[in-house]
């Protein structure tokens, strides 16, 4: 097992605080831009890592800022190269996906090198699988592996963390907490989806359904076989219907990442021994201002019809190997650089008995690239700071569990709005 090979190195010996692995992909580049320009007066020492030295050097020369990174070479398929870079870092931030294909070798390298890990996966089934396989080794190594550090699922998880504190819910509180999060997107340039996200969805749809289900169950239970899965399933089913949101003042439908955010939020609550939870993850239904006018409504209906037709075709491509290979080739050539002028907000109303609170989480940048880069970079910097303070618990975890209020403070300082106010239930 991995435990036999763990290197007894201290993290004080590490050359770099953070190594960004997969730095030349869409999300990796955005994280590097953030680290190069947004760290302030006391930047950490960091490095970029990937397969192509030429691409990495081009990236470094384009970054600017006062915190230029070093260049390291590593390949997700070369275990020795992964171990070499893990041994030089306090934390490896990995942007190499799909993680269910490419993530485990670096996880193993971090465990052997006793190096912390962070990622932006939305593949909760993969995180559950990794925890089941390597949880004991992580505890033995004193390594913290923090997944889901981007748009999936920091806004929802941290909003519920803030709501729980505002409602003063203790670990022994037994009343049901009912919460609904509504995501609103402001994307003036039309937006887009990162290639990595599309490839991850394609990979998941083509995977073994039983394996996915086992991974989901392992994540939701967090290796506690006695934990009930029904509350998670109830929340996922509750997210699916159309509805009206009083706190957001709009019609809503299931958030496109509800299948990721719901189990993350439930796990986060379970880790604190908190009260039972019913959580719905929703987003604003895009509608024209004069939605009652058929002429204005037709374009929106056309968009929904196109999405409805595209989803079965995407699923078919995932199932049939020739179509999947063709789709992967197209995605390999596709790039979405993100939109700095965009923003998003998650509006959450949480009620428990006769008390209720509204939480606003607003973040600059589009969700997939710029927003995720801000969230992931601040999570990574927060984890490094917590390591220095000896404040990290080993094992597989999520951002709100690992960092809590410290992450709230970091994100506020970075330009996010995170506010809670009491409201009638």
Short mmCIF file of C-alpha atoms in Angstrom, two decimals:
data_model
loop_
_atom_site.label_atom_id
_atom_site.label_comp_id
_atom_site.label_asym_id
_atom_site.label_seq_id
_atom_site.Cartn_x
_atom_site.Cartn_y
_atom_site.Cartn_z
CA UNK A 1 0.00 0.00 0.00
CA UNK A 2 0.90 3.67 -0.26
CA UNK A 3 1.42 3.94 3.51
CA UNK A 4 4.65 1.89 3.25
CA UNK A 5 6.18 4.42 0.84
CA UNK A 6 5.36 7.69 2.61
CA UNK A 7 8.39 9.99 2.73
CA UNK A 8 9.12 11.49 6.13
CA UNK A 9 9.80 15.01 4.87
CA UNK A 10 8.79 18.17 6.72
CA UNK A 11 6.85 20.81 4.82
CA UNK A 12 9.27 23.46 6.05
CA UNK A 13 11.78 22.01 3.58
CA UNK A 14 9.62 22.63 0.51
CA UNK A 15 10.88 24.92 -2.22
CA UNK A 16 7.40 26.04 -3.35
CA UNK A 17 4.25 26.82 -1.41
CA UNK A 18 2.04 25.99 -4.42
CA UNK A 19 2.61 24.10 -7.66
CA UNK A 20 -0.13 24.54 -10.27
CA UNK A 21 -0.27 21.27 -12.19
CA UNK A 22 -2.02 21.48 -15.56
CA UNK A 23 -1.14 25.16 -15.79
CA UNK A 24 -1.64 25.54 -19.57
CA UNK A 25 -5.28 24.43 -19.68
CA UNK A 26 -8.11 26.97 -19.62
CA UNK A 27 -8.71 26.80 -15.86
CA UNK A 28 -5.02 26.34 -15.02
CA UNK A 29 -4.07 29.50 -16.94
CA UNK A 30 -6.73 31.50 -15.11
CA UNK A 31 -5.46 30.33 -11.70
CA UNK A 32 -1.92 31.28 -12.74
CA UNK A 33 -3.07 34.75 -13.81
CA UNK A 34 -4.66 35.21 -10.42
CA UNK A 35 -1.62 34.03 -8.45
CA UNK A 36 0.68 36.24 -10.53
CA UNK A 37 -1.30 39.44 -10.07
CA UNK A 38 -3.55 39.21 -7.01
CA UNK A 39 -1.39 37.99 -4.12
CA UNK A 40 -0.59 41.39 -2.63
CA UNK A 41 2.52 42.52 -0.79
CA UNK A 42 3.64 39.09 0.49
CA UNK A 43 3.29 36.60 -2.37
CA UNK A 44 4.09 32.94 -1.85
CA UNK A 45 6.72 31.20 -3.94
CA UNK A 46 5.03 29.07 -6.58
CA UNK A 47 5.60 27.10 -9.77
CA UNK A 48 3.74 25.95 -12.86
CA UNK A 49 3.89 22.34 -14.02
CA UNK A 50 2.85 20.43 -17.12
CA UNK A 51 4.09 18.37 -20.06
CA UNK A 52 5.24 21.08 -22.48
CA UNK A 53 8.16 23.29 -21.48
CA UNK A 54 7.52 25.60 -24.43
CA UNK A 55 3.86 26.14 -23.47
CA UNK A 56 4.76 26.69 -19.82
CA UNK A 57 7.43 29.25 -20.66
CA UNK A 58 5.02 31.07 -22.99
CA UNK A 59 2.48 31.14 -20.17
CA UNK A 60 5.00 32.52 -17.67
CA UNK A 61 6.10 35.25 -20.06
CA UNK A 62 2.47 36.33 -20.55
CA UNK A 63 1.54 36.56 -16.87
CA UNK A 64 3.12 39.81 -15.75
CA UNK A 65 2.65 40.77 -12.13
CA UNK A 66 5.22 40.70 -9.34
CA UNK A 67 5.08 36.98 -8.58
CA UNK A 68 6.70 35.09 -11.48
CA UNK A 69 6.56 31.29 -11.11
CA UNK A 70 9.20 28.66 -11.81
CA UNK A 71 8.65 26.02 -14.52
CA UNK A 72 8.49 22.29 -13.71
CA UNK A 73 7.88 19.39 -16.08
CA UNK A 74 5.56 16.50 -15.23
CA UNK A 75 3.17 14.15 -17.01
CA UNK A 76 0.02 12.68 -15.46
CA UNK A 77 1.05 9.31 -16.93
CA UNK A 78 4.61 9.39 -15.47
CA UNK A 79 4.52 8.58 -11.74
CA UNK A 80 8.16 9.47 -11.11
CA UNK A 81 7.75 12.96 -12.60
CA UNK A 82 4.67 13.56 -10.43
CA UNK A 83 6.54 12.53 -7.29
CA UNK A 84 9.43 14.88 -8.15
CA UNK A 85 7.18 17.93 -8.25
CA UNK A 86 5.07 16.84 -5.25
CA UNK A 87 8.22 16.60 -3.12
CA UNK A 88 9.03 20.24 -3.87
CA UNK A 89 5.64 21.66 -2.86
CA UNK A 90 3.63 22.34 0.27
CA UNK A 91 0.48 22.03 -1.85
CA UNK A 92 -0.22 20.81 -5.38
CA UNK A 93 -3.20 22.44 -7.02
CA UNK A 94 -4.31 20.20 -9.89
CA UNK A 95 -6.26 21.48 -12.88
CA UNK A 96 -5.71 18.26 -14.85
CA UNK A 97 -9.01 16.59 -15.72
CA UNK A 98 -11.15 14.67 -16.10
CA UNK A 99 -10.00 13.69 -12.63
CA UNK A 100 -11.64 10.28 -12.90
CA UNK A 101 -9.14 9.57 -15.70
CA UNK A 102 -6.08 11.57 -14.74
CA UNK A 103 -6.35 12.55 -11.08
CA UNK A 104 -5.35 9.48 -9.08
CA UNK A 105 -1.63 9.31 -10.01
CA UNK A 106 -1.03 12.79 -8.59
CA UNK A 107 -3.11 11.97 -5.51
CA UNK A 108 -0.81 8.99 -4.90
CA UNK A 109 2.28 11.15 -5.43
CA UNK A 110 1.03 13.70 -2.89
CA UNK A 111 0.39 10.98 -0.34
CA UNK A 112 3.89 9.54 -0.75
CA UNK A 113 5.50 13.00 -0.60
CA UNK A 114 3.26 14.16 2.29
CA UNK A 115 2.06 17.09 0.18
CA UNK A 116 -1.37 18.69 0.46
CA UNK A 117 -3.68 18.64 -2.57
CA UNK A 118 -6.44 20.89 -3.94
CA UNK A 119 -8.53 20.59 -7.10
CA UNK A 120 -11.55 21.98 -8.94
CA UNK A 121 -13.25 18.72 -9.79
CA UNK A 122 -17.03 18.45 -9.79
CA UNK A 123 -16.77 14.65 -9.93
CA UNK A 124 -18.03 13.86 -6.44
CA UNK A 125 -18.16 10.17 -7.37
CA UNK A 126 -14.40 10.26 -8.03
CA UNK A 127 -13.71 12.01 -4.72
CA UNK A 128 -15.74 9.33 -2.95
CA UNK A 129 -13.77 6.61 -4.73
CA UNK A 130 -10.43 8.23 -3.82
CA UNK A 131 -11.44 8.60 -0.18
CA UNK A 132 -12.48 4.96 0.02
CA UNK A 133 -9.15 3.86 -1.51
CA UNK A 134 -6.72 6.30 0.08
CA UNK A 135 -8.38 7.76 3.18
CA UNK A 136 -6.32 5.71 5.61
CA UNK A 137 -3.08 6.57 3.82
CA UNK A 138 -3.97 10.29 3.93
CA UNK A 139 -4.53 10.11 7.69
CA UNK A 140 -1.23 8.24 8.15
CA UNK A 141 0.65 10.80 6.06
CA UNK A 142 -0.98 13.83 7.67
CA UNK A 143 -2.07 14.98 4.20
CA UNK A 144 -5.14 17.12 3.51
CA UNK A 145 -6.82 16.59 0.13
CA UNK A 146 -9.34 19.37 -0.54
CA UNK A 147 -11.60 18.86 -3.54
CA UNK A 148 -14.36 20.95 -5.15
CA UNK A 149 -12.52 24.28 -4.71
CA UNK A 150 -14.12 26.13 -7.63
CA UNK A 151 -17.61 27.11 -8.71
CA UNK A 152 -18.35 23.50 -7.80
CA UNK A 153 -19.06 23.85 -4.91
CA UNK A 154 -17.64 26.75 -2.87
CA UNK A 155 -20.56 29.24 -3.27
CA UNK A 156 -23.26 26.80 -2.13
CA UNK A 157 -21.19 25.12 0.57
CA UNK A 158 -19.90 28.36 2.05
CA UNK A 159 -23.36 30.00 1.90
CA UNK A 160 -24.79 27.19 4.03
CA UNK A 161 -21.81 27.48 6.40
CA UNK A 162 -22.61 31.19 6.85
CA UNK A 163 -26.34 30.48 7.22
CA UNK A 164 -25.74 27.86 9.90
CA UNK A 165 -23.63 30.30 11.92
CA UNK A 166 -26.13 33.14 11.49
CA UNK A 167 -28.92 30.89 12.76
CA UNK A 168 -26.70 29.81 15.69
CA UNK A 169 -27.26 26.11 15.04
CA UNK A 170 -25.22 23.89 17.31
CA UNK A 171 -23.97 20.38 16.71
CA UNK A 172 -26.82 18.91 18.77
CA UNK A 173 -29.61 20.90 17.14
CA UNK A 174 -32.30 18.47 15.91
CA UNK A 175 -34.72 20.75 14.01
CA UNK A 176 -34.81 20.46 10.22
CA UNK A 177 -32.96 23.18 8.32
CA UNK A 178 -34.72 23.95 5.04
CA UNK A 179 -32.58 25.83 2.51
CA UNK A 180 -32.79 26.86 -1.12
CA UNK A 181 -29.95 28.37 -3.15
CA UNK A 182 -30.69 30.24 -6.38
CA UNK A 183 -27.83 31.07 -8.76
CA UNK A 184 -28.12 34.17 -10.93
CA UNK A 185 -25.68 34.66 -13.82
CA UNK A 186 -24.67 38.00 -15.31
CA UNK A 187 -22.88 37.08 -18.54
CA UNK A 188 -22.95 40.04 -20.95
CA UNK A 189 -20.76 38.39 -23.61
CA UNK A 190 -22.92 35.28 -23.91
CA UNK A 191 -20.68 33.00 -21.84
CA UNK A 192 -19.35 29.55 -22.59
CA UNK A 193 -18.34 26.28 -20.98
CA UNK A 194 -14.75 25.23 -20.24
CA UNK A 195 -13.53 22.31 -22.33
CA UNK A 196 -12.59 20.43 -19.17
CA UNK A 197 -16.16 20.64 -17.86
CA UNK A 198 -17.60 19.31 -21.12
CA UNK A 199 -15.03 16.50 -21.24
CA UNK A 200 -15.80 15.60 -17.63
CA UNK A 201 -19.53 15.34 -18.38
CA UNK A 202 -18.78 13.25 -21.48
CA UNK A 203 -16.60 10.91 -19.43
CA UNK A 204 -19.14 10.58 -16.62
CA UNK A 205 -22.02 9.79 -19.01
CA UNK A 206 -19.97 7.04 -20.60
CA UNK A 207 -18.88 5.52 -17.27
CA UNK A 208 -20.27 2.47 -15.50
CA UNK A 209 -23.47 3.51 -13.74
CA UNK A 210 -22.89 1.18 -10.78
CA UNK A 211 -19.38 2.57 -10.25
CA UNK A 212 -20.74 6.13 -10.30
CA UNK A 213 -23.44 5.22 -7.78
CA UNK A 214 -20.90 3.63 -5.43
CA UNK A 215 -18.69 6.72 -5.65
CA UNK A 216 -21.63 9.03 -4.90
CA UNK A 217 -22.63 6.90 -1.90
CA UNK A 218 -19.06 6.81 -0.57
CA UNK A 219 -18.78 10.59 -0.85
CA UNK A 220 -22.15 11.32 0.74
CA UNK A 221 -21.50 8.93 3.62
CA UNK A 222 -17.85 10.01 4.01
CA UNK A 223 -16.93 6.41 4.87
CA UNK A 224 -19.73 6.27 7.48
CA UNK A 225 -21.68 3.24 6.29
CA UNK A 226 -24.49 3.94 8.75
CA UNK A 227 -25.28 7.37 7.24
CA UNK A 228 -28.63 7.52 5.46
CA UNK A 229 -28.67 8.46 1.78
CA UNK A 230 -32.36 9.39 1.70
CA UNK A 231 -31.86 13.05 2.81
CA UNK A 232 -29.42 13.57 -0.10
CA UNK A 233 -31.79 11.92 -2.58
CA UNK A 234 -34.70 13.99 -1.24
CA UNK A 235 -32.72 17.19 -1.77
CA UNK A 236 -31.74 16.16 -5.30
CA UNK A 237 -35.34 15.36 -6.22
CA UNK A 238 -36.50 18.61 -4.66
CA UNK A 239 -34.06 20.54 -6.85
CA UNK A 240 -35.61 19.22 -10.07
CA UNK A 241 -39.00 20.94 -10.24
CA UNK A 242 -39.83 24.34 -11.66
CA UNK A 243 -40.70 26.93 -9.04
CA UNK A 244 -40.77 30.53 -7.83
CA UNK A 245 -38.10 31.93 -5.52
CA UNK A 246 -39.29 34.65 -3.11
CA UNK A 247 -35.76 35.63 -2.10
CA UNK A 248 -34.55 35.97 -5.72
CA UNK A 249 -37.87 37.18 -7.14
CA UNK A 250 -37.73 34.90 -10.19
CA UNK A 251 -38.81 31.59 -11.63
CA UNK A 252 -36.26 28.83 -11.07
CA UNK A 253 -35.27 25.40 -12.33
CA UNK A 254 -32.65 22.87 -11.26
CA UNK A 255 -29.14 24.30 -11.21
CA UNK A 256 -27.04 22.58 -13.87
CA UNK A 257 -24.58 21.44 -11.15
CA UNK A 258 -27.17 20.39 -8.56
CA UNK A 259 -25.98 16.77 -8.80
CA UNK A 260 -22.61 17.97 -7.46
CA UNK A 261 -23.59 20.73 -5.01
CA UNK A 262 -26.30 18.81 -3.16
CA UNK A 263 -24.10 15.96 -1.85
CA UNK A 264 -21.30 18.43 -1.05
CA UNK A 265 -23.59 20.58 1.10
CA UNK A 266 -25.01 17.53 2.88
CA UNK A 267 -21.55 16.18 3.57
CA UNK A 268 -20.41 19.55 4.89
CA UNK A 269 -23.33 19.62 7.33
CA UNK A 270 -22.74 16.03 8.35
CA UNK A 271 -19.08 16.74 9.13
CA UNK A 272 -20.21 19.24 11.77
CA UNK A 273 -22.78 16.91 13.30
CA UNK A 274 -25.36 19.55 12.41
CA UNK A 275 -29.14 19.25 12.30
CA UNK A 276 -31.05 17.48 9.48
CA UNK A 277 -31.00 19.31 6.16
CA UNK A 278 -33.31 19.71 3.18
CA UNK A 279 -31.49 21.64 0.46
CA UNK A 280 -32.55 22.64 -3.04
CA UNK A 281 -29.98 23.87 -5.55
CA UNK A 282 -31.62 25.95 -8.26
CA UNK A 283 -30.88 28.68 -10.78
CA UNK A 284 -32.82 31.54 -12.28
CA UNK A 285 -34.93 30.52 -15.24
CA UNK A 286 -33.78 32.73 -18.14
CA UNK A 287 -36.88 34.60 -19.27
CA UNK A 288 -37.46 37.74 -21.36
CA UNK A 289 -38.67 40.79 -19.46
CA UNK A 290 -42.08 40.60 -21.16
CA UNK A 291 -42.36 36.83 -20.80
CA UNK A 292 -46.17 36.97 -21.08
CA UNK A 293 -45.75 38.26 -24.64
CA UNK A 294 -45.50 35.33 -27.08
CA UNK A 295 -43.16 37.27 -29.40
CA UNK A 296 -40.68 37.78 -26.56
CA UNK A 297 -41.14 34.26 -25.19
CA UNK A 298 -40.42 32.39 -28.43
CA UNK A 299 -36.58 32.86 -28.38
CA UNK A 300 -36.40 31.49 -24.82
CA UNK A 301 -38.57 28.51 -25.75
CA UNK A 302 -36.35 27.90 -28.79
CA UNK A 303 -33.28 27.87 -26.54
CA UNK A 304 -34.85 25.33 -24.17
CA UNK A 305 -35.89 23.14 -27.11
CA UNK A 306 -32.33 23.21 -28.49
CA UNK A 307 -30.92 22.20 -25.11
CA UNK A 308 -33.48 19.42 -24.82
CA UNK A 309 -32.43 18.05 -28.21
CA UNK A 310 -28.69 18.43 -27.53
CA UNK A 311 -28.68 16.49 -24.26
CA UNK A 312 -29.75 13.12 -25.75
CA UNK A 313 -27.22 13.57 -28.57
CA UNK A 314 -24.47 14.30 -26.04
CA UNK A 315 -25.46 11.20 -24.06
CA UNK A 316 -25.44 9.10 -27.23
CA UNK A 317 -21.95 10.37 -28.04
CA UNK A 318 -20.79 9.36 -24.56
CA UNK A 319 -22.10 5.81 -24.95
CA UNK A 320 -20.82 5.00 -28.45
CA UNK A 321 -16.98 4.74 -28.62
CA UNK A 322 -16.58 6.15 -32.18
CA UNK A 323 -18.77 9.15 -31.39
CA UNK A 324 -17.07 9.66 -28.03
CA UNK A 325 -13.62 9.63 -29.65
CA UNK A 326 -14.79 12.18 -32.23
CA UNK A 327 -16.27 14.41 -29.50
CA UNK A 328 -13.06 14.22 -27.48
CA UNK A 329 -11.01 15.28 -30.52
CA UNK A 330 -13.27 18.29 -31.00
CA UNK A 331 -13.02 19.22 -27.33
CA UNK A 332 -9.21 18.91 -27.44
CA UNK A 333 -9.19 21.71 -30.01
CA UNK A 334 -11.79 23.82 -28.16
CA UNK A 335 -10.85 26.56 -25.70
CA UNK A 336 -12.89 28.96 -23.59
CA UNK A 337 -10.85 31.75 -22.03
CA UNK A 338 -13.57 33.04 -19.71
CA UNK A 339 -15.07 36.50 -19.31
CA UNK A 340 -13.77 38.89 -16.66
CA UNK A 341 -16.76 41.23 -17.17
CA UNK A 342 -19.22 38.56 -16.03
CA UNK A 343 -20.33 37.84 -12.49
CA UNK A 344 -22.60 35.49 -10.62
CA UNK A 345 -24.51 35.46 -7.35
CA UNK A 346 -25.95 32.69 -5.20
CA UNK A 347 -28.93 33.80 -3.10
CA UNK A 348 -29.73 31.37 -0.29
CA UNK A 349 -32.65 31.38 2.12
CA UNK A 350 -32.32 29.05 5.09
CA UNK A 351 -34.98 28.58 7.75
CA UNK A 352 -35.10 26.54 10.94
CA UNK A 353 -38.25 26.65 13.02
CA UNK A 354 -39.23 30.28 13.46
CA UNK A 355 -35.87 31.68 12.35
CA UNK A 356 -34.70 32.42 8.82
CA UNK A 357 -31.72 34.06 7.16
CA UNK A 358 -30.89 35.23 3.63
CA UNK A 359 -27.29 34.78 2.50
CA UNK A 360 -25.85 36.53 -0.56
CA UNK A 361 -22.68 35.17 -2.18
CA UNK A 362 -21.58 37.27 -5.17
CA UNK A 363 -18.37 36.71 -7.13
CA UNK A 364 -16.77 38.59 -10.05
CA UNK A 365 -15.99 36.73 -13.26
CA UNK A 366 -17.74 33.97 -15.19
CA UNK A 367 -18.36 30.80 -13.14
CA UNK A 368 -16.25 28.39 -15.21
CA UNK A 369 -12.96 30.30 -15.58
CA UNK A 370 -12.47 33.67 -13.86
CA UNK A 371 -14.77 32.99 -10.91
CA UNK A 372 -13.41 29.49 -10.41
CA UNK A 373 -9.83 30.81 -10.61
CA UNK A 374 -10.50 33.32 -7.82
CA UNK A 375 -12.16 30.70 -5.61
CA UNK A 376 -9.55 28.00 -6.26
CA UNK A 377 -6.55 30.30 -5.80
CA UNK A 378 -7.87 31.70 -2.52
CA UNK A 379 -8.65 28.17 -1.31
CA UNK A 380 -5.09 27.12 -2.16
CA UNK A 381 -3.54 30.16 -0.48
CA UNK A 382 -5.78 29.60 2.54
CA UNK A 383 -4.68 25.97 2.78
CA UNK A 384 -1.02 27.00 2.66
CA UNK A 385 -1.63 29.56 5.40
CA UNK A 386 -3.48 27.00 7.51
CA UNK A 387 -0.54 24.60 7.06
CA UNK A 388 1.83 27.20 8.48
CA UNK A 389 -0.48 27.62 11.47
CA UNK A 390 -0.87 23.88 11.96
CA UNK A 391 -4.64 24.26 11.52
CA UNK A 392 -5.36 21.58 8.88
CA UNK A 393 -6.94 18.24 9.71
CA UNK A 394 -5.65 15.36 7.54
CA UNK A 395 -7.85 13.41 5.15
CA UNK A 396 -10.24 14.11 2.29
CA UNK A 397 -12.27 17.25 2.81
CA UNK A 398 -14.03 20.23 1.20
CA UNK A 399 -13.21 23.96 1.40
CA UNK A 400 -15.78 25.02 4.01
CA UNK A 401 -14.88 22.09 6.26
CA UNK A 402 -11.14 22.70 5.91
CA UNK A 403 -11.10 26.50 6.19
CA UNK A 404 -14.51 27.75 7.37
CA UNK A 405 -14.53 31.40 8.44
CA UNK A 406 -10.94 31.91 7.28
CA UNK A 407 -12.09 31.25 3.71
CA UNK A 408 -15.02 33.64 4.12
CA UNK A 409 -12.58 36.38 5.17
CA UNK A 410 -10.19 35.62 2.28
CA UNK A 411 -12.95 35.75 -0.33
CA UNK A 412 -14.36 39.01 1.02
CA UNK A 413 -10.90 40.55 0.83
CA UNK A 414 -10.59 39.25 -2.75
CA UNK A 415 -13.73 41.07 -3.89
CA UNK A 416 -16.56 38.64 -3.18
CA UNK A 417 -19.70 39.73 -1.34
CA UNK A 418 -20.75 37.32 1.42
CA UNK A 419 -23.54 38.71 3.60
CA UNK A 420 -26.22 37.27 5.87
CA UNK A 421 -29.31 39.01 7.20
CA UNK A 422 -32.29 37.84 9.19
CA UNK A 423 -35.60 37.53 7.33
CA UNK A 424 -39.14 36.39 8.22
CA UNK A 425 -39.45 32.59 7.75
#
